[in-house]
PDB file of C-alpha atoms in Angstrom:
ATOM      1  CA  MET A   7     -60.291 -10.621  58.308  1.00  0.00           C
ATOM      2  CA  ALA A   8     -59.880  -6.897  57.750  1.00  0.00           C
ATOM      3  CA  ARG A   9     -56.285  -7.199  58.872  1.00  0.00           C
ATOM      4  CA  ALA A  10     -55.671 -10.025  56.354  1.00  0.00           C
ATOM      5  CA  ARG A  11     -57.241  -8.036  53.525  1.00  0.00           C
ATOM      6  CA  GLY A  12     -55.047  -5.065  54.458  1.00  0.00           C
ATOM      7  CA  ARG A  13     -51.966  -7.259  54.461  1.00  0.00           C
ATOM      8  CA  ARG A  14     -52.813  -8.681  51.024  1.00  0.00           C
ATOM      9  CA  ALA A  15     -53.446  -5.187  49.671  1.00  0.00           C
ATOM     10  CA  SER A  16     -50.114  -4.051  51.078  1.00  0.00           C
ATOM     11  CA  GLU A  17     -48.359  -7.011  49.445  1.00  0.00           C
ATOM     12  CA  ARG A  18     -50.002  -6.267  46.113  1.00  0.00           C
ATOM     13  CA  SER A  19     -49.014  -2.612  46.290  1.00  0.00           C
ATOM     14  CA  GLY A  20     -45.486  -3.591  47.275  1.00  0.00           C
ATOM     15  CA  GLY A  21     -45.270  -6.011  44.353  1.00  0.00           C
ATOM     16  CA  ALA A  22     -46.567  -3.354  41.967  1.00  0.00           C
ATOM     17  CA  ALA A  23     -44.025  -0.870  43.287  1.00  0.00           C
ATOM     18  CA  GLY A  24     -41.247  -3.412  42.829  1.00  0.00           C
ATOM     19  CA  ARG A  25     -42.295  -4.115  39.248  1.00  0.00           C
ATOM     20  CA  ALA A  26     -42.478  -0.383  38.590  1.00  0.00           C
ATOM     21  CA  ARG A  27     -38.898  -0.008  39.824  1.00  0.00           C
ATOM     22  CA  LEU A  28     -37.717  -2.862  37.627  1.00  0.00           C
ATOM     23  CA  THR A  29     -39.508  -1.693  34.494  1.00  0.00           C
ATOM     24  CA  PRO A  30     -36.872   0.886  33.379  1.00  0.00           C
ATOM     25  CA  TYR A  31     -34.084  -1.673  33.801  1.00  0.00           C
ATOM     26  CA  LEU A  32     -36.017  -4.324  31.882  1.00  0.00           C
ATOM     27  CA  MET A  33     -36.606  -1.864  29.038  1.00  0.00           C
ATOM     28  CA  VAL A  34     -32.896  -0.999  28.876  1.00  0.00           C
ATOM     29  CA  LEU A  35     -31.808  -4.647  29.108  1.00  0.00           C
ATOM     30  CA  PRO A  36     -32.114  -5.594  25.380  1.00  0.00           C
ATOM     31  CA  SER A  37     -30.103  -2.600  24.150  1.00  0.00           C
ATOM     32  CA  GLY A  38     -27.663  -3.041  27.032  1.00  0.00           C
ATOM     33  CA  LEU A  39     -27.036  -6.662  26.067  1.00  0.00           C
ATOM     34  CA  TRP A  40     -26.676  -5.676  22.419  1.00  0.00           C
ATOM     35  CA  LEU A  41     -24.054  -3.048  23.269  1.00  0.00           C
ATOM     36  CA  ALA A  42     -22.263  -5.430  25.626  1.00  0.00           C
ATOM     37  CA  VAL A  43     -22.001  -8.164  23.009  1.00  0.00           C
ATOM     38  CA  PHE A  44     -21.202  -6.058  19.938  1.00  0.00           C
ATOM     39  CA  PHE A  45     -19.387  -3.094  21.501  1.00  0.00           C
ATOM     40  CA  LEU A  46     -18.008  -3.742  24.961  1.00  0.00           C
ATOM     41  CA  VAL A  47     -16.654  -7.239  24.286  1.00  0.00           C
ATOM     42  CA  PRO A  48     -14.907  -6.274  20.990  1.00  0.00           C
ATOM     43  CA  MET A  49     -13.477  -3.190  22.709  1.00  0.00           C
ATOM     44  CA  LEU A  50     -11.997  -5.305  25.496  1.00  0.00           C
ATOM     45  CA  LEU A  51     -10.544  -7.717  22.946  1.00  0.00           C
ATOM     46  CA  MET A  52      -8.996  -4.793  21.062  1.00  0.00           C
ATOM     47  CA  VAL A  53      -7.515  -3.427  24.280  1.00  0.00           C
ATOM     48  CA  SER A  54      -5.864  -6.788  24.873  1.00  0.00           C
ATOM     49  CA  LEU A  55      -4.719  -6.976  21.242  1.00  0.00           C
ATOM     50  CA  SER A  56      -3.206  -3.489  21.369  1.00  0.00           C
ATOM     51  CA  LEU A  57      -0.790  -4.644  24.083  1.00  0.00           C
ATOM     52  CA  GLN A  58       0.372  -7.794  22.286  1.00  0.00           C
ATOM     53  CA  THR A  59       3.428  -8.493  20.163  1.00  0.00           C
ATOM     54  CA  GLY A  60       4.073 -10.931  17.369  1.00  0.00           C
ATOM     55  CA  ASN A  61       3.023 -11.444  13.768  1.00  0.00           C
ATOM     56  CA  LEU A  62       0.378 -13.222  11.747  1.00  0.00           C
ATOM     57  CA  ILE A  63       2.588 -16.250  11.031  1.00  0.00           C
ATOM     58  CA  ASP A  64       4.005 -16.930  14.495  1.00  0.00           C
ATOM     59  CA  GLY A  65       0.926 -15.654  16.290  1.00  0.00           C
ATOM     60  CA  PHE A  66       0.402 -12.859  18.801  1.00  0.00           C
ATOM     61  CA  ARG A  67       0.978 -13.118  22.525  1.00  0.00           C
ATOM     62  CA  GLN A  68       0.159 -10.850  25.419  1.00  0.00           C
ATOM     63  CA  THR A  69       3.283  -9.000  26.589  1.00  0.00           C
ATOM     64  CA  LEU A  70       1.752  -5.690  27.826  1.00  0.00           C
ATOM     65  CA  HIS A  71       3.734  -3.895  25.160  1.00  0.00           C
ATOM     66  CA  TRP A  72       2.787  -0.272  25.880  1.00  0.00           C
ATOM     67  CA  ARG A  73       5.257   0.943  23.275  1.00  0.00           C
ATOM     68  CA  ASN A  74       2.613   0.207  20.659  1.00  0.00           C
ATOM     69  CA  TYR A  75       0.964   3.426  21.843  1.00  0.00           C
ATOM     70  CA  THR A  76       4.055   5.595  22.199  1.00  0.00           C
ATOM     71  CA  ASP A  77       5.576   4.371  18.948  1.00  0.00           C
ATOM     72  CA  GLY A  78       2.314   5.083  17.156  1.00  0.00           C
ATOM     73  CA  LEU A  79       2.319   8.689  18.359  1.00  0.00           C
ATOM     74  CA  ASP A  80       5.978   9.152  17.477  1.00  0.00           C
ATOM     75  CA  VAL A  81       5.686   7.697  13.975  1.00  0.00           C
ATOM     76  CA  TYR A  82       2.221   8.918  12.975  1.00  0.00           C
ATOM     77  CA  GLY A  83       1.877  12.081  15.022  1.00  0.00           C
ATOM     78  CA  ASP A  84       1.544  14.222  11.889  1.00  0.00           C
ATOM     79  CA  LYS A  85      -1.291  12.005  10.658  1.00  0.00           C
ATOM     80  CA  PHE A  86      -3.190  12.555  13.898  1.00  0.00           C
ATOM     81  CA  VAL A  87      -2.737  16.312  13.595  1.00  0.00           C
ATOM     82  CA  ARG A  88      -3.836  16.292   9.948  1.00  0.00           C
ATOM     83  CA  SER A  89      -6.936  14.220  10.763  1.00  0.00           C
ATOM     84  CA  LEU A  90      -7.984  16.622  13.528  1.00  0.00           C
ATOM     85  CA  TRP A  91      -7.317  19.604  11.295  1.00  0.00           C
ATOM     86  CA  TYR A  92      -9.306  18.205   8.397  1.00  0.00           C
ATOM     87  CA  GLY A  93     -12.057  17.220  10.804  1.00  0.00           C
ATOM     88  CA  LEU A  94     -12.215  20.751  12.228  1.00  0.00           C
ATOM     89  CA  LEU A  95     -12.319  22.363   8.776  1.00  0.00           C
ATOM     90  CA  ALA A  96     -14.983  19.960   7.521  1.00  0.00           C
ATOM     91  CA  THR A  97     -17.079  20.514  10.636  1.00  0.00           C
ATOM     92  CA  LEU A  98     -16.895  24.292  10.221  1.00  0.00           C
ATOM     93  CA  ALA A  99     -17.831  23.918   6.545  1.00  0.00           C
ATOM     94  CA  CYS A 100     -20.816  21.780   7.561  1.00  0.00           C
ATOM     95  CA  ILE A 101     -21.977  24.456   9.995  1.00  0.00           C
ATOM     96  CA  VAL A 102     -21.721  27.190   7.355  1.00  0.00           C
ATOM     97  CA  LEU A 103     -23.625  25.090   4.812  1.00  0.00           C
ATOM     98  CA  SER A 104     -26.141  23.482   7.162  1.00  0.00           C
ATOM     99  CA  TYR A 105     -27.396  26.384   9.229  1.00  0.00           C
ATOM    100  CA  PRO A 106     -28.929  28.429   6.378  1.00  0.00           C
ATOM    101  CA  ALA A 107     -30.518  25.302   4.879  1.00  0.00           C
ATOM    102  CA  ALA A 108     -31.941  24.166   8.224  1.00  0.00           C
ATOM    103  CA  TYR A 109     -33.107  27.722   8.991  1.00  0.00           C
ATOM    104  CA  TRP A 110     -34.933  28.046   5.675  1.00  0.00           C
ATOM    105  CA  ILE A 111     -36.612  24.665   5.978  1.00  0.00           C
ATOM    106  CA  ALA A 112     -37.673  25.287   9.587  1.00  0.00           C
ATOM    107  CA  PHE A 113     -39.071  28.808   9.086  1.00  0.00           C
ATOM    108  CA  ARG A 114     -39.922  28.945   5.383  1.00  0.00           C
ATOM    109  CA  GLY A 115     -40.601  25.348   4.453  1.00  0.00           C
ATOM    110  CA  GLY A 116     -44.270  25.373   5.420  1.00  0.00           C
ATOM    111  CA  ARG A 117     -46.152  22.169   4.710  1.00  0.00           C
ATOM    112  CA  HIS A 118     -43.383  21.038   2.341  1.00  0.00           C
ATOM    113  CA  LYS A 119     -40.805  20.558   5.115  1.00  0.00           C
ATOM    114  CA  PRO A 120     -40.817  16.738   4.835  1.00  0.00           C
ATOM    115  CA  THR A 121     -40.285  17.042   1.075  1.00  0.00           C
ATOM    116  CA  TYR A 122     -37.322  19.366   1.463  1.00  0.00           C
ATOM    117  CA  LEU A 123     -35.751  17.143   4.092  1.00  0.00           C
ATOM    118  CA  PHE A 124     -36.257  14.117   1.859  1.00  0.00           C
ATOM    119  CA  LEU A 125     -34.601  15.907  -1.078  1.00  0.00           C
ATOM    120  CA  LEU A 126     -31.734  16.909   1.195  1.00  0.00           C
ATOM    121  CA  LEU A 127     -31.224  13.322   2.299  1.00  0.00           C
ATOM    122  CA  LEU A 128     -31.923  11.718  -1.090  1.00  0.00           C
ATOM    123  CA  PRO A 129     -28.249  11.586  -2.230  1.00  0.00           C
ATOM    124  CA  TYR A 130     -27.391   9.685   0.936  1.00  0.00           C
ATOM    125  CA  PHE A 131     -29.475   6.705  -0.128  1.00  0.00           C
ATOM    126  CA  VAL A 132     -26.548   6.037  -2.476  1.00  0.00           C
ATOM    127  CA  SER A 133     -23.494   4.164  -1.242  1.00  0.00           C
ATOM    128  CA  PHE A 134     -20.858   6.186   0.592  1.00  0.00           C
ATOM    129  CA  ILE A 135     -18.170   4.986  -1.795  1.00  0.00           C
ATOM    130  CA  LEU A 136     -20.184   5.919  -4.893  1.00  0.00           C
ATOM    131  CA  ARG A 137     -20.831   9.423  -3.555  1.00  0.00           C
ATOM    132  CA  THR A 138     -17.136   9.923  -2.891  1.00  0.00           C
ATOM    133  CA  VAL A 139     -16.161   8.655  -6.356  1.00  0.00           C
ATOM    134  CA  SER A 140     -18.771  10.946  -7.958  1.00  0.00           C
ATOM    135  CA  TRP A 141     -17.264  13.847  -6.026  1.00  0.00           C
ATOM    136  CA  LYS A 142     -13.908  12.897  -7.539  1.00  0.00           C
ATOM    137  CA  LEU A 143     -15.441  13.055 -11.026  1.00  0.00           C
ATOM    138  CA  VAL A 144     -16.755  16.534 -10.264  1.00  0.00           C
ATOM    139  CA  LEU A 145     -13.387  17.794  -9.026  1.00  0.00           C
ATOM    140  CA  THR A 146     -11.233  16.228 -11.725  1.00  0.00           C
ATOM    141  CA  ASP A 147      -9.164  18.599 -13.901  1.00  0.00           C
ATOM    142  CA  ASN A 148     -11.368  18.060 -16.944  1.00  0.00           C
ATOM    143  CA  GLY A 149     -14.599  17.759 -15.002  1.00  0.00           C
ATOM    144  CA  PRO A 150     -17.809  19.818 -15.358  1.00  0.00           C
ATOM    145  CA  ILE A 151     -16.491  22.592 -13.088  1.00  0.00           C
ATOM    146  CA  LEU A 152     -12.738  22.964 -13.605  1.00  0.00           C
ATOM    147  CA  GLY A 153     -12.760  21.985 -17.279  1.00  0.00           C
ATOM    148  CA  PRO A 154     -14.833  24.923 -18.595  1.00  0.00           C
ATOM    149  CA  LEU A 155     -13.035  27.359 -16.275  1.00  0.00           C
ATOM    150  CA  ARG A 156      -9.673  26.229 -17.650  1.00  0.00           C
ATOM    151  CA  ASP A 157     -10.936  26.371 -21.247  1.00  0.00           C
ATOM    152  CA  HIS A 158     -12.023  29.992 -20.792  1.00  0.00           C
ATOM    153  CA  GLY A 159      -8.696  30.986 -19.201  1.00  0.00           C
ATOM    154  CA  VAL A 160     -10.154  31.591 -15.747  1.00  0.00           C
ATOM    155  CA  LEU A 161      -7.822  28.984 -14.219  1.00  0.00           C
ATOM    156  CA  PRO A 162      -4.174  28.400 -15.117  1.00  0.00           C
ATOM    157  CA  ASP A 163      -3.175  25.152 -16.784  1.00  0.00           C
ATOM    158  CA  GLY A 164      -1.399  23.787 -13.718  1.00  0.00           C
ATOM    159  CA  PHE A 165      -4.320  24.371 -11.366  1.00  0.00           C
ATOM    160  CA  HIS A 166      -5.914  21.270  -9.829  1.00  0.00           C
ATOM    161  CA  VAL A 167      -8.001  20.393  -6.802  1.00  0.00           C
ATOM    162  CA  LEU A 168      -7.695  16.613  -6.608  1.00  0.00           C
ATOM    163  CA  ASP A 169      -4.897  15.213  -4.454  1.00  0.00           C
ATOM    164  CA  THR A 170      -5.086  18.265  -2.190  1.00  0.00           C
ATOM    165  CA  GLY A 171      -6.430  18.943   1.259  1.00  0.00           C
ATOM    166  CA  VAL A 172      -9.178  21.088  -0.244  1.00  0.00           C
ATOM    167  CA  ALA A 173     -10.591  18.076  -2.091  1.00  0.00           C
ATOM    168  CA  VAL A 174     -10.471  15.894   1.040  1.00  0.00           C
ATOM    169  CA  VAL A 175     -12.158  18.500   3.236  1.00  0.00           C
ATOM    170  CA  SER A 176     -14.773  19.156   0.545  1.00  0.00           C
ATOM    171  CA  GLY A 177     -15.576  15.463   0.297  1.00  0.00           C
ATOM    172  CA  LEU A 178     -15.778  15.106   4.071  1.00  0.00           C
ATOM    173  CA  ALA A 179     -18.137  18.072   4.377  1.00  0.00           C
ATOM    174  CA  TYR A 180     -20.311  16.736   1.553  1.00  0.00           C
ATOM    175  CA  ASN A 181     -20.561  13.213   2.890  1.00  0.00           C
ATOM    176  CA  PHE A 182     -21.301  14.146   6.490  1.00  0.00           C
ATOM    177  CA  LEU A 183     -23.552  17.170   5.907  1.00  0.00           C
ATOM    178  CA  PRO A 184     -26.778  15.507   7.212  1.00  0.00           C
ATOM    179  CA  PHE A 185     -25.108  14.900  10.572  1.00  0.00           C
ATOM    180  CA  MET A 186     -25.102  18.662  10.992  1.00  0.00           C
ATOM    181  CA  VAL A 187     -28.309  19.633   9.196  1.00  0.00           C
ATOM    182  CA  LEU A 188     -30.704  17.401  11.078  1.00  0.00           C
ATOM    183  CA  PRO A 189     -29.753  18.377  14.692  1.00  0.00           C
ATOM    184  CA  ILE A 190     -29.824  22.080  13.787  1.00  0.00           C
ATOM    185  CA  TYR A 191     -33.163  21.666  12.021  1.00  0.00           C
ATOM    186  CA  VAL A 192     -34.680  19.893  15.038  1.00  0.00           C
ATOM    187  CA  ALA A 193     -33.477  22.683  17.362  1.00  0.00           C
ATOM    188  CA  LEU A 194     -34.864  25.385  15.065  1.00  0.00           C
ATOM    189  CA  GLU A 195     -38.137  23.517  14.611  1.00  0.00           C
ATOM    190  CA  ARG A 196     -38.658  23.499  18.375  1.00  0.00           C
ATOM    191  CA  ILE A 197     -38.494  27.298  18.633  1.00  0.00           C
ATOM    192  CA  ASP A 198     -41.910  28.720  19.514  1.00  0.00           C
ATOM    193  CA  PRO A 199     -42.939  31.142  16.737  1.00  0.00           C
ATOM    194  CA  ARG A 200     -44.604  33.311  19.361  1.00  0.00           C
ATOM    195  CA  VAL A 201     -41.207  34.029  20.875  1.00  0.00           C
ATOM    196  CA  VAL A 202     -39.938  35.316  17.523  1.00  0.00           C
ATOM    197  CA  GLU A 203     -43.118  37.355  17.015  1.00  0.00           C
ATOM    198  CA  ALA A 204     -42.742  38.841  20.481  1.00  0.00           C
ATOM    199  CA  ALA A 205     -39.220  39.965  19.621  1.00  0.00           C
ATOM    200  CA  TYR A 206     -40.528  41.708  16.491  1.00  0.00           C
ATOM    201  CA  ASP A 207     -43.316  43.284  18.537  1.00  0.00           C
ATOM    202  CA  LEU A 208     -40.621  44.767  20.777  1.00  0.00           C
ATOM    203  CA  TYR A 209     -39.155  46.482  17.679  1.00  0.00           C
ATOM    204  CA  ALA A 210     -36.172  44.191  17.335  1.00  0.00           C
ATOM    205  CA  SER A 211     -34.579  44.072  13.884  1.00  0.00           C
ATOM    206  CA  ARG A 212     -34.059  40.849  11.951  1.00  0.00           C
ATOM    207  CA  VAL A 213     -30.408  40.741  12.959  1.00  0.00           C
ATOM    208  CA  GLN A 214     -31.273  41.312  16.611  1.00  0.00           C
ATOM    209  CA  VAL A 215     -33.967  38.621  16.542  1.00  0.00           C
ATOM    210  CA  PHE A 216     -31.515  36.152  15.063  1.00  0.00           C
ATOM    211  CA  ARG A 217     -28.669  37.076  17.402  1.00  0.00           C
ATOM    212  CA  ARG A 218     -30.673  37.384  20.616  1.00  0.00           C
ATOM    213  CA  VAL A 219     -33.430  34.789  20.086  1.00  0.00           C
ATOM    214  CA  VAL A 220     -32.951  32.289  17.243  1.00  0.00           C
ATOM    215  CA  LEU A 221     -29.224  31.620  17.563  1.00  0.00           C
ATOM    216  CA  PRO A 222     -29.219  31.000  21.354  1.00  0.00           C
ATOM    217  CA  LEU A 223     -32.223  28.694  21.068  1.00  0.00           C
ATOM    218  CA  SER A 224     -30.559  26.728  18.256  1.00  0.00           C
ATOM    219  CA  LEU A 225     -27.256  26.240  20.090  1.00  0.00           C
ATOM    220  CA  PRO A 226     -28.218  22.761  21.411  1.00  0.00           C
ATOM    221  CA  GLY A 227     -28.618  21.620  17.797  1.00  0.00           C
ATOM    222  CA  VAL A 228     -25.260  23.104  16.809  1.00  0.00           C
ATOM    223  CA  PHE A 229     -23.654  21.488  19.859  1.00  0.00           C
ATOM    224  CA  ALA A 230     -25.039  18.058  18.954  1.00  0.00           C
ATOM    225  CA  GLY A 231     -24.237  18.512  15.257  1.00  0.00           C
ATOM    226  CA  VAL A 232     -20.588  19.327  15.959  1.00  0.00           C
ATOM    227  CA  ILE A 233     -20.142  16.205  18.036  1.00  0.00           C
ATOM    228  CA  MET A 234     -21.963  13.987  15.532  1.00  0.00           C
ATOM    229  CA  THR A 235     -19.894  15.390  12.648  1.00  0.00           C
ATOM    230  CA  PHE A 236     -16.411  15.897  14.080  1.00  0.00           C
ATOM    231  CA  VAL A 237     -15.972  12.347  15.396  1.00  0.00           C
ATOM    232  CA  PRO A 238     -16.718  10.361  12.210  1.00  0.00           C
ATOM    233  CA  VAL A 239     -15.044  12.988   9.987  1.00  0.00           C
ATOM    234  CA  SER A 240     -11.762  12.809  11.904  1.00  0.00           C
ATOM    235  CA  ALA A 241     -11.754   8.995  11.772  1.00  0.00           C
ATOM    236  CA  ASP A 242     -12.697   8.743   8.090  1.00  0.00           C
ATOM    237  CA  TYR A 243     -10.260   7.299   5.565  1.00  0.00           C
ATOM    238  CA  VAL A 244     -12.305   6.850   2.376  1.00  0.00           C
ATOM    239  CA  ASN A 245     -12.254  10.494   1.332  1.00  0.00           C
ATOM    240  CA  ALA A 246      -8.508  10.818   1.869  1.00  0.00           C
ATOM    241  CA  GLU A 247      -7.967   7.618  -0.113  1.00  0.00           C
ATOM    242  CA  VAL A 248     -10.159   8.634  -3.079  1.00  0.00           C
ATOM    243  CA  LEU A 249      -9.771  12.417  -3.194  1.00  0.00           C
ATOM    244  CA  GLY A 250      -6.364  12.960  -1.586  1.00  0.00           C
ATOM    245  CA  GLY A 251      -2.788  12.114  -2.347  1.00  0.00           C
ATOM    246  CA  PRO A 252       0.214  10.838  -0.389  1.00  0.00           C
ATOM    247  CA  ARG A 253       0.481  14.172   1.402  1.00  0.00           C
ATOM    248  CA  ASN A 254      -3.154  14.057   2.558  1.00  0.00           C
ATOM    249  CA  THR A 255      -3.116  10.733   4.405  1.00  0.00           C
ATOM    250  CA  MET A 256      -5.246  10.673   7.547  1.00  0.00           C
ATOM    251  CA  ILE A 257      -4.809   8.422  10.543  1.00  0.00           C
ATOM    252  CA  GLY A 258      -7.762   6.328   9.353  1.00  0.00           C
ATOM    253  CA  ASN A 259      -5.764   5.411   6.247  1.00  0.00           C
ATOM    254  CA  VAL A 260      -2.858   4.328   8.420  1.00  0.00           C
ATOM    255  CA  ILE A 261      -5.076   2.161  10.628  1.00  0.00           C
ATOM    256  CA  GLN A 262      -6.681   0.565   7.570  1.00  0.00           C
ATOM    257  CA  SER A 263      -3.305  -0.125   6.025  1.00  0.00           C
ATOM    258  CA  GLU A 264      -1.771  -1.523   9.215  1.00  0.00           C
ATOM    259  CA  TYR A 265      -4.728  -3.850   9.751  1.00  0.00           C
ATOM    260  CA  PHE A 266      -5.539  -5.113   6.262  1.00  0.00           C
ATOM    261  CA  ASP A 267      -2.271  -4.697   4.357  1.00  0.00           C
ATOM    262  CA  ASN A 268       0.416  -5.252   6.988  1.00  0.00           C
ATOM    263  CA  SER A 269      -1.592  -7.493   9.370  1.00  0.00           C
ATOM    264  CA  ALA A 270      -0.102  -5.451  12.220  1.00  0.00           C
ATOM    265  CA  TYR A 271      -3.134  -5.907  14.431  1.00  0.00           C
ATOM    266  CA  PRO A 272      -1.569  -4.652  17.718  1.00  0.00           C
ATOM    267  CA  THR A 273      -0.342  -1.458  16.038  1.00  0.00           C
ATOM    268  CA  ALA A 274      -3.694  -0.863  14.360  1.00  0.00           C
ATOM    269  CA  SER A 275      -5.540  -1.415  17.647  1.00  0.00           C
ATOM    270  CA  ALA A 276      -3.225   0.923  19.535  1.00  0.00           C
ATOM    271  CA  LEU A 277      -3.650   3.627  16.897  1.00  0.00           C
ATOM    272  CA  SER A 278      -7.430   3.197  17.059  1.00  0.00           C
ATOM    273  CA  PHE A 279      -7.525   3.638  20.832  1.00  0.00           C
ATOM    274  CA  THR A 280      -5.121   6.561  20.639  1.00  0.00           C
ATOM    275  CA  LEU A 281      -7.431   8.263  18.142  1.00  0.00           C
ATOM    276  CA  MET A 282     -10.445   7.511  20.316  1.00  0.00           C
ATOM    277  CA  ALA A 283      -8.699   9.000  23.368  1.00  0.00           C
ATOM    278  CA  ILE A 284      -7.754  12.142  21.460  1.00  0.00           C
ATOM    279  CA  LEU A 285     -11.310  12.557  20.186  1.00  0.00           C
ATOM    280  CA  LEU A 286     -12.748  12.053  23.674  1.00  0.00           C
ATOM    281  CA  VAL A 287     -10.388  14.665  25.113  1.00  0.00           C
ATOM    282  CA  GLY A 288     -11.348  17.047  22.305  1.00  0.00           C
ATOM    283  CA  ILE A 289     -15.067  16.454  22.880  1.00  0.00           C
ATOM    284  CA  PHE A 290     -14.768  16.980  26.637  1.00  0.00           C
ATOM    285  CA  ALA A 291     -12.743  20.138  26.057  1.00  0.00           C
ATOM    286  CA  TYR A 292     -15.372  21.362  23.593  1.00  0.00           C
ATOM    287  CA  ALA A 293     -18.164  20.562  26.035  1.00  0.00           C
ATOM    288  CA  ARG A 294     -16.214  22.272  28.803  1.00  0.00           C
ATOM    289  CA  THR A 295     -15.621  25.382  26.712  1.00  0.00           C
ATOM    290  CA  LEU A 296     -19.115  25.715  25.303  1.00  0.00           C
ATOM    291  CA  GLY A 297     -20.702  23.672  28.059  1.00  0.00           C
ATOM    292  CA  THR A 298     -23.900  21.705  27.815  1.00  0.00           C
ATOM    293  CA  GLN A 299     -25.160  23.588  30.847  1.00  0.00           C
ATOM    294  CA  ASP A 300     -24.362  26.910  29.187  1.00  0.00           C
ATOM    295  CA  VAL A 301     -26.098  25.739  26.025  1.00  0.00           C
ATOM    296  CA  LEU A 302     -29.234  24.808  27.924  1.00  0.00           C
ATOM    297  CA  GLU A 303     -29.184  28.087  29.849  1.00  0.00           C
ATOM    298  CA  ALA A 304     -28.797  29.996  26.570  1.00  0.00           C
ATOM    299  CA  ALA A 305     -31.734  28.062  25.135  1.00  0.00           C
ATOM    300  CA  ARG A 306     -33.921  29.053  28.087  1.00  0.00           C
ATOM    301  CA  ARG A 307     -33.247  32.790  27.730  1.00  0.00           C
TER     302      ARG A 307
END
């Protein structure tokens, strides 16, 4: 009898252990299925489409036409370079604008931190298109900024910002600013105030405290913010369409045009995967240079 009870107890414990091992996989299953249906399957279909030839009237057929990729790089190589360059400039602008704001909210916001964050995010409850068009109204030659400056002789008559790279980068930085602010704020919020106080107790100056304590501990937020900002900024096409001109076309504009205007689905798919590959290489190079391990080690110091 005792042996039977022991066997039943062992079976129950084994069953509980098996359920415990399956629990993480069961929790991941819904999101995994969601990603498989709405991300993995479309990606595989696009891979197949990028290697096809044909047209919308006669139909497309699979021919493993790899020249869709090489031709895309040859024809639109300058658009890829411009997109990466604009993305880099906009990301740097977001860092310069976001870090002071996140620092002030984290260390000076007090009990009003949620209010300040809400006010910072409030413009982004408006449609992306409307925000970009409003930015165009601000930067127009007779707008509220350039108009008075031109009337008072500060700017020459031929000076303009719209249809330039400056306008596109400004719009990109404005529209994607929260992608940089929030990760930096979270990293700064996690800093133990006692660590900062200890640095002051050791007679460190404000600059030394920031350089030796605050900045290293906030690097994980900067690291995450750069990745979250650079990828969507480089693939954006709305800002270049609204704020830029023919000389400011980004690769996103080309993909949009090839897909919706020219119905060149294989070319658009190949350009999309080429852009994704370039961004992945850039992200891995960035992670290799800065290094997630180095970031975490810096945060522990």
